[in-house]
mmCIF file of C-alpha atoms in Angstrom:
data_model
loop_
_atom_site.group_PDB
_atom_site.id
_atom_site.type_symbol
_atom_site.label_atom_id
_atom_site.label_comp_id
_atom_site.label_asym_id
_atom_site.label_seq_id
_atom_site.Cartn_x
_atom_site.Cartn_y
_atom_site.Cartn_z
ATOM 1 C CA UNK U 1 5.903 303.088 -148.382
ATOM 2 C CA UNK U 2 7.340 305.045 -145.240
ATOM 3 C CA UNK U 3 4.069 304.392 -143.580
ATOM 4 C CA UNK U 4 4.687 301.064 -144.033
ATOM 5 C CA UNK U 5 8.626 300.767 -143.106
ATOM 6 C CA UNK U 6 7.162 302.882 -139.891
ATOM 7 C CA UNK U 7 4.502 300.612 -138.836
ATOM 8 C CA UNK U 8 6.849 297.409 -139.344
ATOM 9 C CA UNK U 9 9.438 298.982 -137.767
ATOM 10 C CA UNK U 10 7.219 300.190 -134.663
ATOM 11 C CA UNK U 11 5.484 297.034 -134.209
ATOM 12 C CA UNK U 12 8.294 294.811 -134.056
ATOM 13 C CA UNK U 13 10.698 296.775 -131.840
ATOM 14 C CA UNK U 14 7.410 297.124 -129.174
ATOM 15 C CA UNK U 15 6.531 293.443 -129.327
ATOM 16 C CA UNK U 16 9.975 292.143 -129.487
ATOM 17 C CA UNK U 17 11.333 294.307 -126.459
ATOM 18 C CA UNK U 18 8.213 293.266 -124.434
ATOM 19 C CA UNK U 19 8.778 289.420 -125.061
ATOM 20 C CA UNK U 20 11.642 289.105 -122.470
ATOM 21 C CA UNK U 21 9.701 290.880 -120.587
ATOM 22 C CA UNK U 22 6.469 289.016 -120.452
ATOM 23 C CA UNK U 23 8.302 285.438 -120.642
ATOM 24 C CA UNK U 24 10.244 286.540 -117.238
ATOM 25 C CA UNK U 25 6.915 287.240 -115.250
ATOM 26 C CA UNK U 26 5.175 284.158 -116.622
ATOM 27 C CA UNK U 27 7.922 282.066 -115.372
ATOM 28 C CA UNK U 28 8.181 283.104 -112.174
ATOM 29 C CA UNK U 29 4.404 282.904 -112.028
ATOM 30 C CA UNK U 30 4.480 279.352 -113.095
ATOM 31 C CA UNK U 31 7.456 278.219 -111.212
ATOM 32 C CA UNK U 32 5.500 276.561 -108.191
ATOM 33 C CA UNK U 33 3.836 274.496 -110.597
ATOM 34 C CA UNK U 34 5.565 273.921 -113.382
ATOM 35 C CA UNK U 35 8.720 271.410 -112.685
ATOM 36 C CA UNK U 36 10.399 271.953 -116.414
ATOM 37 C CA UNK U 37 10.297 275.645 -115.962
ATOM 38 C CA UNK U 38 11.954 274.973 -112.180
ATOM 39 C CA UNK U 39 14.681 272.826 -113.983
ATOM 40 C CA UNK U 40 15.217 276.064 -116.835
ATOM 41 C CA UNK U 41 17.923 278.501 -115.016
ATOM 42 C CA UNK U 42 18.122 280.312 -118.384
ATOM 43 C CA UNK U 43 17.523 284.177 -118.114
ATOM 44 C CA UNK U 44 15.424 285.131 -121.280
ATOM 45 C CA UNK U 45 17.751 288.527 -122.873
ATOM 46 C CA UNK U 46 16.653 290.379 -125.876
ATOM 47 C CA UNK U 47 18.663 290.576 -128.952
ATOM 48 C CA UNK U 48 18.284 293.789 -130.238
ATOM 49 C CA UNK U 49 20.469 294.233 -133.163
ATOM 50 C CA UNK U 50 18.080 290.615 -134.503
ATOM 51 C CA UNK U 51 15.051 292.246 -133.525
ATOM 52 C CA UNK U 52 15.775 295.420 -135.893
ATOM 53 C CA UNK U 53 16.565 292.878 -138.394
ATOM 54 C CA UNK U 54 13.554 290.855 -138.372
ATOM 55 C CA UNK U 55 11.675 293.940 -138.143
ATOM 56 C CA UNK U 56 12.801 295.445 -141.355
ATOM 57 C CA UNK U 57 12.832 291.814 -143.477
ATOM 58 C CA UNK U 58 9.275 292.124 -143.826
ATOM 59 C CA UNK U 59 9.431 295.955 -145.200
ATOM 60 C CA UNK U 60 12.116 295.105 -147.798
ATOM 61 C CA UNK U 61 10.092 291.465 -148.908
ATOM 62 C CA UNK U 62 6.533 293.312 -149.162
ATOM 63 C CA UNK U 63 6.228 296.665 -150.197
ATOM 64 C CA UNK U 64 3.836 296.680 -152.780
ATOM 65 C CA UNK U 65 0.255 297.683 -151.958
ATOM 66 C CA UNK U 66 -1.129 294.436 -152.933
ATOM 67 C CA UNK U 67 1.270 292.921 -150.246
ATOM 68 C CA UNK U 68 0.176 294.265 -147.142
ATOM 69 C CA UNK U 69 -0.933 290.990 -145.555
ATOM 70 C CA UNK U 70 2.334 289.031 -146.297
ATOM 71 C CA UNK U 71 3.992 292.005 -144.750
ATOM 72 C CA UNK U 72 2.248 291.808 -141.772
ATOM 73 C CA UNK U 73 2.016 287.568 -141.783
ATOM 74 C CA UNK U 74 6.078 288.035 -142.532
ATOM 75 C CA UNK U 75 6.270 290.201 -139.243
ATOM 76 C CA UNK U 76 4.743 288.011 -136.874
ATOM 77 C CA UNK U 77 6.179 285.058 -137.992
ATOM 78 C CA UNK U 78 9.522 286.655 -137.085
ATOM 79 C CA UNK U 79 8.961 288.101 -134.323
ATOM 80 C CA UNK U 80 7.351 284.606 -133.516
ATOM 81 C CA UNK U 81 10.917 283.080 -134.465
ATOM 82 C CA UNK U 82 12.884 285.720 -133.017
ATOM 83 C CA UNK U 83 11.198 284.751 -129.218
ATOM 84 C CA UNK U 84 11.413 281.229 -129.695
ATOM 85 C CA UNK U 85 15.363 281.861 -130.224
ATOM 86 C CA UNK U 86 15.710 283.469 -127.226
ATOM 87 C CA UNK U 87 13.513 281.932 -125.135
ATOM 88 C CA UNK U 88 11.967 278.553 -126.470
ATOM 89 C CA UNK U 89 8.597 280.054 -126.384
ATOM 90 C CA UNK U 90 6.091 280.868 -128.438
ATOM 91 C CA UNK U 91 3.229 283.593 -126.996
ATOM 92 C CA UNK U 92 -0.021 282.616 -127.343
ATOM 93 C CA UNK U 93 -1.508 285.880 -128.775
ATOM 94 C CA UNK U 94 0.977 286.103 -131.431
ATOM 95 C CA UNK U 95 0.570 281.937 -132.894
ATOM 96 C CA UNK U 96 -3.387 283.086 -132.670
ATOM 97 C CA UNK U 97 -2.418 286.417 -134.988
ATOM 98 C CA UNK U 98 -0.438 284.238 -137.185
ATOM 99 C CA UNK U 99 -2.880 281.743 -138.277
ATOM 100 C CA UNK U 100 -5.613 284.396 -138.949
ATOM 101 C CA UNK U 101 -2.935 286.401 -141.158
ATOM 102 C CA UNK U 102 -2.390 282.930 -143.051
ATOM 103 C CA UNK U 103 -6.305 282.384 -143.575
ATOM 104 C CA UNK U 104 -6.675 286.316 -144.512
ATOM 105 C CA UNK U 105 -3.775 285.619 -146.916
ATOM 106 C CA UNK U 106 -5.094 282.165 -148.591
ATOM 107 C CA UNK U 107 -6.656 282.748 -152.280
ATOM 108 C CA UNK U 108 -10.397 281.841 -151.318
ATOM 109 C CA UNK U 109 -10.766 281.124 -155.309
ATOM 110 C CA UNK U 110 -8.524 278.505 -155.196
ATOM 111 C CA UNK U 111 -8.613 276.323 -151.983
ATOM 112 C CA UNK U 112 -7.232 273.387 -153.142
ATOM 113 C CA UNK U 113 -3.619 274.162 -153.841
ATOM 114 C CA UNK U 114 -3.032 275.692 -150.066
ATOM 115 C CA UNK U 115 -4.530 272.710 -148.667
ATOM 116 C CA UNK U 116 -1.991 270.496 -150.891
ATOM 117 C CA UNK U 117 0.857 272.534 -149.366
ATOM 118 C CA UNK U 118 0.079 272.007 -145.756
ATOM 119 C CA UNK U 119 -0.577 268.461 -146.112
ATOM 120 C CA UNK U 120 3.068 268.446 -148.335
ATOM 121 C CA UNK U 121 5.084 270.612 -145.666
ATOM 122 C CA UNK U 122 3.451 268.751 -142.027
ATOM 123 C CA UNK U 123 3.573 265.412 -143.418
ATOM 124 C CA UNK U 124 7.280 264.989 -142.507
ATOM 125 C CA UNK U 125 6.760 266.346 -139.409
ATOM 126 C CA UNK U 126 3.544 264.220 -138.079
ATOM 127 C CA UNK U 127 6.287 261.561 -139.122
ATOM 128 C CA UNK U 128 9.005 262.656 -137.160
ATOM 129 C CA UNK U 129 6.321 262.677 -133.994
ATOM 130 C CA UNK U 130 5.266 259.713 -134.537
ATOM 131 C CA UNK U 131 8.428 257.886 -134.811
ATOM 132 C CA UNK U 132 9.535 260.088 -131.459
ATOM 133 C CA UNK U 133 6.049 258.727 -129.651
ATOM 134 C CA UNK U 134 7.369 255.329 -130.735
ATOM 135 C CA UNK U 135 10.860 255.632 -129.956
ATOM 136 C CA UNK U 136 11.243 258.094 -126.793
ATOM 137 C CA UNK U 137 7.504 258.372 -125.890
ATOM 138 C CA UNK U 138 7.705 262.278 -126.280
ATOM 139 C CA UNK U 139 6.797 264.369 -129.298
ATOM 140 C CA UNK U 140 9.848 266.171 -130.987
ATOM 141 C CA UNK U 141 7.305 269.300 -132.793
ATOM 142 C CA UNK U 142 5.444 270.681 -130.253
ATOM 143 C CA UNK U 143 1.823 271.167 -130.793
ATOM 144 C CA UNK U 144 2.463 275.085 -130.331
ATOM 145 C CA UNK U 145 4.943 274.654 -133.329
ATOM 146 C CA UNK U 146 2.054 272.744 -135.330
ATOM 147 C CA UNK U 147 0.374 276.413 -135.682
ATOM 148 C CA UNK U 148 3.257 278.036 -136.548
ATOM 149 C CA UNK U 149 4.033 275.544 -138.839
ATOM 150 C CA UNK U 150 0.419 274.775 -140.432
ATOM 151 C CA UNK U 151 0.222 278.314 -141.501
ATOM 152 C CA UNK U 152 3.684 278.931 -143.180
ATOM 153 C CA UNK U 153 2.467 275.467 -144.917
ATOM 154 C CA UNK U 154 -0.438 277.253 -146.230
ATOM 155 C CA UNK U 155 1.688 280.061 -148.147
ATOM 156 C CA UNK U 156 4.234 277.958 -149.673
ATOM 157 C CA UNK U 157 3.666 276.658 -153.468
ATOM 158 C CA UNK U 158 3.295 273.165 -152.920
ATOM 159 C CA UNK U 159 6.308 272.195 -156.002
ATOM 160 C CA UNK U 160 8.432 273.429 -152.909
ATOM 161 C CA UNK U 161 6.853 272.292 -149.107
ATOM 162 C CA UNK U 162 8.014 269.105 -148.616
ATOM 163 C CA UNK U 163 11.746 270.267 -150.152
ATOM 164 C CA UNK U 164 11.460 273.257 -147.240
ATOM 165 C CA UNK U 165 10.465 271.361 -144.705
ATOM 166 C CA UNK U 166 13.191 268.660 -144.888
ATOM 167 C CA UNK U 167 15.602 271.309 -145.319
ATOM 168 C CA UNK U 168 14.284 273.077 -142.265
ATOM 169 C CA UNK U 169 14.467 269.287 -140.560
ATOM 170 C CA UNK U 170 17.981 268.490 -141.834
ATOM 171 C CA UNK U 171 18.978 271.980 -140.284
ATOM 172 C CA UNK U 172 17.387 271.688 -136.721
ATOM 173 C CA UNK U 173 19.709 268.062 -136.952
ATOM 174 C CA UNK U 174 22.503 269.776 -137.501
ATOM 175 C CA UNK U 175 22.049 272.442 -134.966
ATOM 176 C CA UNK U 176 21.177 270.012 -132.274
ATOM 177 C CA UNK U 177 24.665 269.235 -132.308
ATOM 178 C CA UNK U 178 25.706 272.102 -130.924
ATOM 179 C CA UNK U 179 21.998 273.098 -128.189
ATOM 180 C CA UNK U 180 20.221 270.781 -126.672
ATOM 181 C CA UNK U 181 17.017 272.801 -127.356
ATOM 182 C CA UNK U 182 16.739 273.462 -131.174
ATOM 183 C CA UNK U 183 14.393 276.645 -131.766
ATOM 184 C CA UNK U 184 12.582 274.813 -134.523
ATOM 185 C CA UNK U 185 10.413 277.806 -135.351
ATOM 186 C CA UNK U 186 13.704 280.266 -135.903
ATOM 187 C CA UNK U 187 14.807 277.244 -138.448
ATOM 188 C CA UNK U 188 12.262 277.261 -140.187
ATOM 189 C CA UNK U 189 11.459 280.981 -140.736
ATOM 190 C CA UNK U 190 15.428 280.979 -141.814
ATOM 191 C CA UNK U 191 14.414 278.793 -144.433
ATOM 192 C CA UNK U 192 10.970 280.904 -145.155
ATOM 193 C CA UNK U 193 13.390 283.594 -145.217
ATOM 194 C CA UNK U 194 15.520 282.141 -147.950
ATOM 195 C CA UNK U 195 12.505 281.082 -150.010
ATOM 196 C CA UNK U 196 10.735 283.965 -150.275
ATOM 197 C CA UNK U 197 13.747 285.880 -151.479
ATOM 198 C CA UNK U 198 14.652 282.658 -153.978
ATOM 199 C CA UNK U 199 10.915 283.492 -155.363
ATOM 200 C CA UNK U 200 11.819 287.396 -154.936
ATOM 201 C CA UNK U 201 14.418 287.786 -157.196
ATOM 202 C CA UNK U 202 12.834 285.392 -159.334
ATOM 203 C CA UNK U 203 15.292 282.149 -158.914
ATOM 204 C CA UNK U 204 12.431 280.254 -158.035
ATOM 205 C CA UNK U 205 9.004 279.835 -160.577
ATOM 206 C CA UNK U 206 5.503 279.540 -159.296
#
């Protein structure tokens, strides 16, 4: 159990404090070519007291043995949410990481009910795209987000996807009232986040 409160400890203080770090040299390196980044003034700051925070979650959600996996899925997906909150980005290496943690984690006995959940929890949100390709010619989900989002599909009992992801929709609404860039992926591991402990503490049945 320490060596697992050490290792999720470790590995999210060293990624997250390395984030600002890495999104600061790729944007000066893309500056010259990129006009959207030339148009963002923003200086990408760590949060450190959020980064503790989202490092622990995972130790305190998972700790059995049997668990390891959803520790580790748990860990990246924050630390996933925690850089698109301060930085609108999502690296590369870690959305790879994720979606091989959520096809390591799916029960290869039972295929069918994961694949159920994904289709459940995107379906709103090839909606939403498709109503924004209509309407403003842009997509509103990123495809970036799509990983991110396809694999927290594939862990969620599919009695509760669709319910999670309109929640996580009907939030991002809300706080668009107040940014004009909504970190969709921090809303929706908020939500994770409250599921998981809703199914921890046993308020929710699967």
């Amino acid at each position: 159990m320490i060596i697992l409160l050490s290792v999720s400890i470790t590995l999210g203080l060293i990624i997250g404090c390395a984030i600002p770090h890495f999104y600061n040299i790729l944007k000066i390196k893309l500056l010259a070519q990129a006009k959207e980044l030339n148009k963002d003034r923003r200086k990408c700051k760590g949060k450190f007291s959020l980064l503790i925070v989202i490092s622990l979650l995972p130790f305190f959600l998972f700790h059995k043995e049997n668990e390891i996996e959803y520790l580790f899925f748990f860990l990246v997906f924050g630390l996933l949410a925690y850089s698109d909150y301060i930085s609108r980005w999502l690296p590369d290496p870690l959305v790879y990481l994720l979606v091989g943690l959520a096809v390591f984690c799916i029960d290869k006995k039972d295929l069918i009910t994961p694949l159920l959940s994904v289709i459940l929890y995107i379906l709103p949100l090839v909606v939403l795209n498709v109503i924004g390709w209509l309407r403003f010619k842009k997509t509103i989900i990123a495809a970036g987000d799509f990983y991110v989002l396809l694999s927290v599909g594939i862990l969620i009992f599919p009695y509760y996807s669709m319910v999670l992801v309109l929640i996580t929709i009907l939030l991002s609404i809300i706080y668009s009232k107040f940014t004009s860039e909504v970190p969709f992926i921090f809303v929706a591991y908020i939500v994770m986040l409250g599921y998981e402990l809703c199914v921890n503490y046993g308020m929710l049945s699967l």
